[in-house]
Amino acid sequence: MKNIVYLIDGTGIAYRCFYALPELKTTTGILTNAIYGFTSVLLKILKEKNPEYIAVFFDLAVPTFRHKTFEKYKEKRKPMPDELSGQINKIKEIIKCFGIKYIEKEGFESDDLISSYVEKLKGLNCEIYIVTSDKDIFQLISENVFIINPVNYEIIDKKKFLEKYGFEPSKIVDFIALAGDASDNIPGVPGIGEKTASLLLLKYSSLEEIYENLEKIEPRSLREKLEKNKDKAFLSKELAKLNREIFDEIKLENIKRNEPDIIKLVELFEMFEFKKFKDVLKEIYKGIETLENLENYIGFSTGEILEYGKIKRNKDFYKEVLENEKIGKIGFDMKDKIIELKKEGIYLKNVEFDFSIARHLTGKFIYEKDLFKLKEKYEKLLSEFEMEKLFRDVEMPLIDVLVWMETNGIKVDREYLKELEKKIDKEIDEIKEKIFSLAGDVFNLNSPTQICEILYEKLKLPVIKKTKTAYSTETSVLKELASLHPLPQYLLQYRELYKIKSTYIEGILEYVDEKTGRIYPTFSQVSTSTGRLTCSNPNLQNLPIRTQTGSLIRKGFCSEGENILYSFDYSQIELRVLAHFSEDPVLIESFEKDKDIHEETGELIFSFDSLFSPVNLKELSKEEKRRLAKTINFGIIYGMSAHGLSQELGIPIEESSYFIKKYFERFKKVKEYIDEIVKKAEEKGYVETLMKRRRYIPEIRSSNKNEREFGKRVAINMPIQGTAAEIIKMAMNNIYKKFKEEKLKSKLLLQIHDELLFEVTPDEEEKVRKYVKEIMKNVVILKVPLKVDVKRGKNFLEMEEIYD
């Protein structure tokens, strides 16, 4: 019986995955597209083939013998990006955890290492499968050597190779010598393509025989090409040949698959947020326990640990202990379990520790078979990171608040939304008629390809931007084209209306409970690195407000009966947090005197004559100056560059640079704060919020300028946005506690980042206004006062401002 061996081209597969897959990132900012793609390939091989012998081969970042032979070898191939090289190291870590050996050697590429292994394994009664998409490795195909394409997992044997090329696999080096290989910058013979190269090799057995019979080759032009480029052809053959003599001896046992480190693998998959891969692990390694089993258990302070499924099956039996406030409970995803049990009439009380939250805050996945030992380890980690207060006082109490919000739901006026949908349908039909009339053709308005044909081929409009595969039809392009032809403007209107109809009206109506007429969205506190809550099923934090038609969606969210909706919104909280962190005296004075910070900024930065702009700034209205100032204020928070600001404002980059310069001349301490936070991030590799929430920023140390600039923007913004998120969470906790103490019937319905939406009973209006506003204003003491804007109304759109 033959030994089955799998040899994997690690570098080649990692490269292909990096460029083929979209930019996948974890919520903490780790780039994972190459890791994900490579791990997918490896898991598929392990699951379906279960090889006993397997090895992965990598290039090293040093010149090989080919570079010494031909300086231009792989010259066209860009150096490995930092974003990929960082992932290669993590891929190697995953390989080791699978108990698989990876092999690399200075001066040789992975193809050569694989070739040398194949040569030595031939005498060891082996059937060898090489996983690669590189063409030059086809020269190794024989009766016992096969290629597996990692894209479609097609097995290429000698028969399939002959069917495709018509000559023996060993001749692939002669084929490359003639046709070249653009990916490796192997020149070949200029002017000879793959078809001609194949025809020549069907007639002659090798490159040498071709040149021995050069005078017989027709047409003359082909003979002249071969004659003129003889040196290139033979050089190319040498470059294409794989080295089979790197290793003197290879023992099969050296690449025998060892026992995996399942604990470490699951930790890595958790860190990279590869949730589906854990299930595949269970299929490959039957009976191996993973931490995921613990996610289905609840621990009690009495020392007992029970399977959650067993609790649900015997809910009446466990009702008393679950509702006992003196008995603490620990487990995973406890919010979801509380809501599930609540639907069964059981109130799970006194949740002391949620591992999902601890894991999210620390960014660490810890394996442990015992829940109580796991709790000790996470508590130690939270203490080391100085996150105990964040965990105990902010995130854990928030579980009850989110349960409250999710079970309260929000009333939806279905009839209003259906009528709005009819109105929008009519507008869409009218716009479609105008578009088809202008185009002189009927086409699919949701097809970028067909839109391209109309805009660029039929109407001959100028191409402003290209994508990888076609001309762009994105919003910015259509806006520019709208000045040249009316059709692009109608397309923009169509897209807006279509999105309102499909995403918002149809999407919202889908979630309305038939019995109550309310929507019960889901909130997550473990989905963002800044600590902001996310909302799903549906996302009600992203309701349109910028356009008149879009804002009409909000009118569909209303109060029930005599109740009133109340909105409490932190005014400019992120700028206030910036003032607190930077201690900038100008910012602090503006907030202390309750000035309009955007008007103040406008007066400051527009109190000079523009040096560059064709626009006369003196002619700008007060509102226009405020809008520009607002863009700059928030642009600073988000780390916006002069280029970004110029695009946002539609002004020359010289002017946006000047605006930023003037801004920092006035707000000197803001500039100092930004420089300091970026410096700390570069030194530590992470930034922190007021409550010590961390965000790791590997990009800030990247040698790639774009990645580094992204890292700087994150470093500037995360502590501000994260602190603002923590402030409103603390306010929510205190509001919930106060409402329970006072036994109020009014409900918190939504949190939209800096805004809280309540449904208030008529008899509690005064109390709710007083309690909520006072709690929000005083939940933390910053160096500037917190301000809360209050509105009331029967629906979420038509609300009037309430002043003290």
mmCIF file of N, CA, C and O in Angstrom, residues 487-558:
data_model
loop_
_atom_site.group_PDB
_atom_site.id
_atom_site.type_symbol
_atom_site.label_atom_id
_atom_site.label_comp_id
_atom_site.label_asym_id
_atom_site.label_seq_id
_atom_site.Cartn_x
_atom_site.Cartn_y
_atom_site.Cartn_z
ATOM 1 N N LEU A 487 -29.698 62.446 -17.260
ATOM 2 C CA LEU A 487 -29.975 61.052 -16.886
ATOM 3 C C LEU A 487 -29.279 60.613 -15.593
ATOM 4 O O LEU A 487 -29.908 59.963 -14.754
ATOM 5 N N PRO A 488 -27.993 60.930 -15.376
ATOM 6 C CA PRO A 488 -27.352 60.511 -14.126
ATOM 7 C C PRO A 488 -28.054 61.033 -12.865
ATOM 8 O O PRO A 488 -28.118 60.333 -11.847
ATOM 9 N N GLN A 489 -28.605 62.262 -12.932
ATOM 10 C CA GLN A 489 -29.319 62.811 -11.777
ATOM 11 C C GLN A 489 -30.578 61.988 -11.482
ATOM 12 O O GLN A 489 -30.894 61.710 -10.327
ATOM 13 N N TYR A 490 -31.275 61.586 -12.529
ATOM 14 C CA TYR A 490 -32.459 60.732 -12.333
ATOM 15 C C TYR A 490 -32.062 59.360 -11.786
ATOM 16 O O TYR A 490 -32.790 58.762 -10.995
ATOM 17 N N LEU A 491 -30.909 58.859 -12.202
ATOM 18 C CA LEU A 491 -30.419 57.589 -11.668
ATOM 19 C C LEU A 491 -30.163 57.688 -10.169
ATOM 20 O O LEU A 491 -30.474 56.770 -9.405
ATOM 21 N N LEU A 492 -29.592 58.811 -9.745
ATOM 22 C CA LEU A 492 -29.351 59.038 -8.317
ATOM 23 C C LEU A 492 -30.673 59.066 -7.546
ATOM 24 O O LEU A 492 -30.788 58.489 -6.458
ATOM 25 N N GLN A 493 -31.671 59.753 -8.102
ATOM 26 C CA GLN A 493 -32.984 59.813 -7.457
ATOM 27 C C GLN A 493 -33.611 58.426 -7.369
ATOM 28 O O GLN A 493 -34.196 58.047 -6.355
ATOM 29 N N TYR A 494 -33.469 57.647 -8.456
ATOM 30 C CA TYR A 494 -34.007 56.289 -8.467
ATOM 31 C C TYR A 494 -33.349 55.444 -7.371
ATOM 32 O O TYR A 494 -34.032 54.723 -6.634
ATOM 33 N N ARG A 495 -32.023 55.523 -7.278
ATOM 34 C CA ARG A 495 -31.294 54.726 -6.281
ATOM 35 C C ARG A 495 -31.731 55.072 -4.861
ATOM 36 O O ARG A 495 -31.898 54.190 -4.016
ATOM 37 N N GLU A 496 -31.906 56.362 -4.607
ATOM 38 C CA GLU A 496 -32.333 56.774 -3.267
ATOM 39 C C GLU A 496 -33.709 56.199 -2.939
ATOM 40 O O GLU A 496 -33.909 55.608 -1.868
ATOM 41 N N LEU A 497 -34.649 56.353 -3.862
ATOM 42 C CA LEU A 497 -36.011 55.863 -3.629
ATOM 43 C C LEU A 497 -36.057 54.343 -3.536
ATOM 44 O O LEU A 497 -36.766 53.780 -2.695
ATOM 45 N N TYR A 498 -35.280 53.674 -4.379
ATOM 46 C CA TYR A 498 -35.256 52.211 -4.364
ATOM 47 C C TYR A 498 -34.712 51.693 -3.029
ATOM 48 O O TYR A 498 -35.233 50.728 -2.459
ATOM 49 N N LYS A 499 -33.669 52.368 -2.524
ATOM 50 C CA LYS A 499 -33.094 51.946 -1.235
ATOM 51 C C LYS A 499 -34.077 52.190 -0.090
ATOM 52 O O LYS A 499 -34.211 51.363 0.807
ATOM 53 N N ILE A 500 -34.753 53.330 -0.103
ATOM 54 C CA ILE A 500 -35.743 53.628 0.938
ATOM 55 C C ILE A 500 -36.836 52.561 0.937
ATOM 56 O O ILE A 500 -37.230 52.056 1.995
ATOM 57 N N LYS A 501 -37.294 52.200 -0.250
ATOM 58 C CA LYS A 501 -38.363 51.196 -0.377
ATOM 59 C C LYS A 501 -37.889 49.812 0.077
ATOM 60 O O LYS A 501 -38.529 49.169 0.899
ATOM 61 N N SER A 502 -36.747 49.353 -0.472
ATOM 62 C CA SER A 502 -36.308 47.976 -0.223
ATOM 63 C C SER A 502 -35.666 47.792 1.150
ATOM 64 O O SER A 502 -36.033 46.888 1.898
ATOM 65 N N THR A 503 -34.717 48.683 1.476
ATOM 66 C CA THR A 503 -33.975 48.516 2.730
ATOM 67 C C THR A 503 -34.800 48.931 3.937
ATOM 68 O O THR A 503 -34.788 48.241 4.966
ATOM 69 N N TYR A 504 -35.483 50.045 3.822
ATOM 70 C CA TYR A 504 -36.149 50.581 5.005
ATOM 71 C C TYR A 504 -37.625 50.181 5.116
ATOM 72 O O TYR A 504 -38.016 49.530 6.084
ATOM 73 N N ILE A 505 -38.444 50.504 4.122
ATOM 74 C CA ILE A 505 -39.877 50.193 4.263
ATOM 75 C C ILE A 505 -40.104 48.681 4.293
ATOM 76 O O ILE A 505 -40.634 48.139 5.265
ATOM 77 N N GLU A 506 -39.669 47.981 3.234
ATOM 78 C CA GLU A 506 -39.855 46.525 3.201
ATOM 79 C C GLU A 506 -39.078 45.844 4.314
ATOM 80 O O GLU A 506 -39.574 44.912 4.961
ATOM 81 N N GLY A 507 -37.854 46.324 4.559
ATOM 82 C CA GLY A 507 -37.019 45.738 5.615
ATOM 83 C C GLY A 507 -37.614 45.904 6.994
ATOM 84 O O GLY A 507 -37.526 45.005 7.838
ATOM 85 N N ILE A 508 -38.238 47.061 7.251
ATOM 86 C CA ILE A 508 -38.848 47.323 8.566
ATOM 87 C C ILE A 508 -40.141 46.524 8.736
ATOM 88 O O ILE A 508 -40.352 45.865 9.763
ATOM 89 N N LEU A 509 -40.994 46.552 7.739
ATOM 90 C CA LEU A 509 -42.283 45.851 7.826
ATOM 91 C C LEU A 509 -42.096 44.351 8.060
ATOM 92 O O LEU A 509 -42.914 43.704 8.718
ATOM 93 N N GLU A 510 -41.012 43.815 7.537
ATOM 94 C CA GLU A 510 -40.718 42.391 7.682
ATOM 95 C C GLU A 510 -40.565 41.985 9.154
ATOM 96 O O GLU A 510 -40.843 40.851 9.527
ATOM 97 N N TYR A 511 -40.112 42.928 9.991
ATOM 98 C CA TYR A 511 -39.824 42.616 11.397
ATOM 99 C C TYR A 511 -40.950 42.992 12.366
ATOM 100 O O TYR A 511 -40.824 42.787 13.571
ATOM 101 N N VAL A 512 -42.037 43.558 11.862
ATOM 102 C CA VAL A 512 -43.121 43.983 12.754
ATOM 103 C C VAL A 512 -43.883 42.765 13.277
ATOM 104 O O VAL A 512 -44.322 41.915 12.499
ATOM 105 N N ASP A 513 -44.020 42.678 14.591
ATOM 106 C CA ASP A 513 -44.770 41.590 15.216
ATOM 107 C C ASP A 513 -46.259 41.753 14.908
ATOM 108 O O ASP A 513 -46.838 42.816 15.154
ATOM 109 N N GLU A 514 -46.874 40.704 14.393
ATOM 110 C CA GLU A 514 -48.282 40.771 13.972
ATOM 111 C C GLU A 514 -49.220 41.058 15.141
ATOM 112 O O GLU A 514 -50.226 41.746 14.995
ATOM 113 N N LYS A 515 -48.885 40.524 16.308
ATOM 114 C CA LYS A 515 -49.770 40.681 17.471
ATOM 115 C C LYS A 515 -49.658 42.052 18.119
ATOM 116 O O LYS A 515 -50.651 42.664 18.488
ATOM 117 N N THR A 516 -48.442 42.533 18.276
ATOM 118 C CA THR A 516 -48.228 43.776 19.038
ATOM 119 C C THR A 516 -48.053 45.002 18.157
ATOM 120 O O THR A 516 -48.164 46.132 18.637
ATOM 121 N N GLY A 517 -47.714 44.790 16.878
ATOM 122 C CA GLY A 517 -47.440 45.921 15.996
ATOM 123 C C GLY A 517 -46.135 46.621 16.340
ATOM 124 O O GLY A 517 -45.921 47.775 15.955
ATOM 125 N N ARG A 518 -45.254 45.917 17.033
ATOM 126 C CA ARG A 518 -43.974 46.506 17.447
ATOM 127 C C ARG A 518 -42.814 45.724 16.820
ATOM 128 O O ARG A 518 -42.942 44.554 16.461
ATOM 129 N N ILE A 519 -41.674 46.414 16.721
ATOM 130 C CA ILE A 519 -40.421 45.779 16.283
ATOM 131 C C ILE A 519 -39.555 45.580 17.522
ATOM 132 O O ILE A 519 -39.459 46.468 18.381
ATOM 133 N N TYR A 520 -38.906 44.415 17.599
ATOM 134 C CA TYR A 520 -38.046 44.111 18.745
ATOM 135 C C TYR A 520 -36.616 43.868 18.240
ATOM 136 O O TYR A 520 -36.205 42.721 18.027
ATOM 137 N N PRO A 521 -35.853 44.940 18.028
ATOM 138 C CA PRO A 521 -34.500 44.768 17.480
ATOM 139 C C PRO A 521 -33.541 44.154 18.497
ATOM 140 O O PRO A 521 -33.831 44.096 19.694
ATOM 141 N N THR A 522 -32.411 43.703 18.001
ATOM 142 C CA THR A 522 -31.369 43.100 18.844
ATOM 143 C C THR A 522 -30.207 44.081 18.983
ATOM 144 O O THR A 522 -29.755 44.651 17.990
ATOM 145 N N PHE A 523 -29.734 44.256 20.226
ATOM 146 C CA PHE A 523 -28.577 45.131 20.480
ATOM 147 C C PHE A 523 -27.397 44.284 20.940
ATOM 148 O O PHE A 523 -27.559 43.338 21.704
ATOM 149 N N SER A 524 -26.219 44.645 20.447
ATOM 150 C CA SER A 524 -25.008 43.911 20.830
ATOM 151 C C SER A 524 -23.985 44.860 21.441
ATOM 152 O O SER A 524 -23.747 45.944 20.920
ATOM 153 N N GLN A 525 -23.379 44.414 22.532
ATOM 154 C CA GLN A 525 -22.318 45.191 23.174
ATOM 155 C C GLN A 525 -20.950 44.584 22.914
ATOM 156 O O GLN A 525 -19.954 45.022 23.484
ATOM 157 N N VAL A 526 -20.886 43.547 22.039
ATOM 158 C CA VAL A 526 -19.616 42.872 21.777
ATOM 159 C C VAL A 526 -19.295 42.832 20.282
ATOM 160 O O VAL A 526 -18.698 41.881 19.788
ATOM 161 N N SER A 527 -19.690 43.866 19.560
ATOM 162 C CA SER A 527 -19.497 43.845 18.098
ATOM 163 C C SER A 527 -18.584 44.938 17.566
ATOM 164 O O SER A 527 -18.253 44.927 16.387
ATOM 165 N N THR A 528 -18.196 45.901 18.384
ATOM 166 C CA THR A 528 -17.326 46.981 17.893
ATOM 167 C C THR A 528 -16.132 47.171 18.817
ATOM 168 O O THR A 528 -16.222 46.930 20.021
ATOM 169 N N SER A 529 -15.040 47.621 18.246
ATOM 170 C CA SER A 529 -13.832 47.844 19.043
ATOM 171 C C SER A 529 -13.909 49.138 19.845
ATOM 172 O O SER A 529 -13.180 49.316 20.813
ATOM 173 N N THR A 530 -14.801 50.059 19.449
ATOM 174 C CA THR A 530 -14.918 51.331 20.183
ATOM 175 C C THR A 530 -15.833 51.216 21.391
ATOM 176 O O THR A 530 -15.845 52.094 22.247
ATOM 177 N N GLY A 531 -16.629 50.140 21.446
ATOM 178 C CA GLY A 531 -17.578 49.997 22.544
ATOM 179 C C GLY A 531 -18.973 50.473 22.184
ATOM 180 O O GLY A 531 -19.892 50.350 22.998
ATOM 181 N N ARG A 532 -19.137 51.032 20.992
ATOM 182 C CA ARG A 532 -20.480 51.444 20.566
ATOM 183 C C ARG A 532 -21.400 50.235 20.458
ATOM 184 O O ARG A 532 -20.968 49.153 20.050
ATOM 185 N N LEU A 533 -22.666 50.436 20.799
ATOM 186 C CA LEU A 533 -23.654 49.388 20.604
ATOM 187 C C LEU A 533 -23.974 49.262 19.121
ATOM 188 O O LEU A 533 -23.917 50.241 18.385
ATOM 189 N N THR A 534 -24.312 48.049 18.696
ATOM 190 C CA THR A 534 -24.835 47.861 17.350
ATOM 191 C C THR A 534 -26.271 47.348 17.460
ATOM 192 O O THR A 534 -26.650 46.748 18.464
ATOM 193 N N CYS A 535 -27.045 47.624 16.427
ATOM 194 C CA CYS A 535 -28.455 47.242 16.402
ATOM 195 C C CYS A 535 -28.710 46.427 15.140
ATOM 196 O O CYS A 535 -28.225 46.789 14.063
ATOM 197 N N SER A 536 -29.455 45.337 15.262
ATOM 198 C CA SER A 536 -29.744 44.504 14.092
ATOM 199 C C SER A 536 -31.155 43.931 14.188
ATOM 200 O O SER A 536 -31.806 44.000 15.224
ATOM 201 N N ASN A 537 -31.584 43.356 13.088
ATOM 202 C CA ASN A 537 -32.912 42.706 12.998
ATOM 203 C C ASN A 537 -34.090 43.599 13.380
ATOM 204 O O ASN A 537 -34.919 43.193 14.183
ATOM 205 N N PRO A 538 -34.261 44.768 12.782
ATOM 206 C CA PRO A 538 -33.395 45.456 11.803
ATOM 207 C C PRO A 538 -32.492 46.467 12.517
ATOM 208 O O PRO A 538 -32.610 46.688 13.718
ATOM 209 N N ASN A 539 -31.619 47.091 11.714
ATOM 210 C CA ASN A 539 -30.757 48.137 12.264
ATOM 211 C C ASN A 539 -31.519 49.460 12.314
ATOM 212 O O ASN A 539 -31.728 50.102 11.294
ATOM 213 N N LEU A 540 -31.933 49.855 13.514
ATOM 214 C CA LEU A 540 -32.689 51.101 13.678
ATOM 215 C C LEU A 540 -31.791 52.267 14.089
ATOM 216 O O LEU A 540 -32.273 53.358 14.365
ATOM 217 N N GLN A 541 -30.482 52.027 14.121
ATOM 218 C CA GLN A 541 -29.537 53.117 14.401
ATOM 219 C C GLN A 541 -29.144 53.844 13.118
ATOM 220 O O GLN A 541 -28.412 54.818 13.159
ATOM 221 N N ASN A 542 -29.627 53.335 11.988
ATOM 222 C CA ASN A 542 -29.188 53.867 10.694
ATOM 223 C C ASN A 542 -30.357 54.337 9.840
ATOM 224 O O ASN A 542 -30.325 54.244 8.629
ATOM 225 N N LEU A 543 -31.394 54.839 10.505
ATOM 226 C CA LEU A 543 -32.549 55.332 9.757
ATOM 227 C C LEU A 543 -32.170 56.601 9.000
ATOM 228 O O LEU A 543 -31.477 57.461 9.549
ATOM 229 N N PRO A 544 -32.608 56.747 7.747
ATOM 230 C CA PRO A 544 -32.206 57.919 6.955
ATOM 231 C C PRO A 544 -32.763 59.212 7.534
ATOM 232 O O PRO A 544 -33.868 59.242 8.055
ATOM 233 N N ILE A 545 -31.971 60.286 7.443
ATOM 234 C CA ILE A 545 -32.407 61.589 7.964
ATOM 235 C C ILE A 545 -31.978 62.723 7.047
ATOM 236 O O ILE A 545 -32.541 63.815 7.071
ATOM 237 N N ARG A 546 -30.975 62.468 6.177
ATOM 238 C CA ARG A 546 -30.388 63.552 5.388
ATOM 239 C C ARG A 546 -31.291 64.063 4.283
ATOM 240 O O ARG A 546 -31.234 65.229 3.937
ATOM 241 N N THR A 547 -32.095 63.175 3.698
ATOM 242 C CA THR A 547 -32.969 63.620 2.610
ATOM 243 C C THR A 547 -34.405 63.705 3.109
ATOM 244 O O THR A 547 -34.802 63.009 4.040
ATOM 245 N N GLN A 548 -35.166 64.532 2.452
ATOM 246 C CA GLN A 548 -36.558 64.761 2.870
ATOM 247 C C GLN A 548 -37.381 63.474 2.782
ATOM 248 O O GLN A 548 -38.100 63.121 3.715
ATOM 249 N N THR A 549 -37.251 62.753 1.669
ATOM 250 C CA THR A 549 -38.011 61.509 1.505
ATOM 251 C C THR A 549 -37.532 60.461 2.504
ATOM 252 O O THR A 549 -38.341 59.763 3.124
ATOM 253 N N GLY A 550 -36.215 60.345 2.669
ATOM 254 C CA GLY A 550 -35.668 59.356 3.603
ATOM 255 C C GLY A 550 -36.112 59.583 5.028
ATOM 256 O O GLY A 550 -36.425 58.641 5.768
ATOM 257 N N SER A 551 -36.164 60.842 5.416
ATOM 258 C CA SER A 551 -36.537 61.158 6.799
ATOM 259 C C SER A 551 -37.988 60.772 7.104
ATOM 260 O O SER A 551 -38.355 60.591 8.264
ATOM 261 N N LEU A 552 -38.829 60.631 6.064
ATOM 262 C CA LEU A 552 -40.232 60.260 6.271
ATOM 263 C C LEU A 552 -40.382 58.884 6.895
ATOM 264 O O LEU A 552 -41.413 58.563 7.482
ATOM 265 N N ILE A 553 -39.326 58.042 6.782
ATOM 266 C CA ILE A 553 -39.345 56.716 7.417
ATOM 267 C C ILE A 553 -39.545 56.859 8.923
ATOM 268 O O ILE A 553 -40.262 56.085 9.553
ATOM 269 N N ARG A 554 -38.916 57.870 9.506
ATOM 270 C CA ARG A 554 -38.982 58.047 10.960
ATOM 271 C C ARG A 554 -40.409 58.299 11.454
ATOM 272 O O ARG A 554 -40.733 57.996 12.595
ATOM 273 N N LYS A 555 -41.220 58.849 10.586
ATOM 274 C CA LYS A 555 -42.611 59.111 10.980
ATOM 275 C C LYS A 555 -43.361 57.807 11.249
ATOM 276 O O LYS A 555 -44.362 57.784 11.972
ATOM 277 N N GLY A 556 -42.856 56.708 10.684
ATOM 278 C CA GLY A 556 -43.493 55.404 10.893
ATOM 279 C C GLY A 556 -43.260 54.825 12.278
ATOM 280 O O GLY A 556 -43.913 53.851 12.665
ATOM 281 N N PHE A 557 -42.312 55.410 13.029
ATOM 282 C CA PHE A 557 -42.063 54.954 14.407
ATOM 283 C C PHE A 557 -42.797 55.899 15.346
ATOM 284 O O PHE A 557 -42.528 57.098 15.347
ATOM 285 N N CYS A 558 -43.701 55.352 16.131
ATOM 286 C CA CYS A 558 -44.608 56.219 16.886
ATOM 287 C C CYS A 558 -44.833 55.687 18.297
ATOM 288 O O CYS A 558 -44.398 54.584 18.655
#
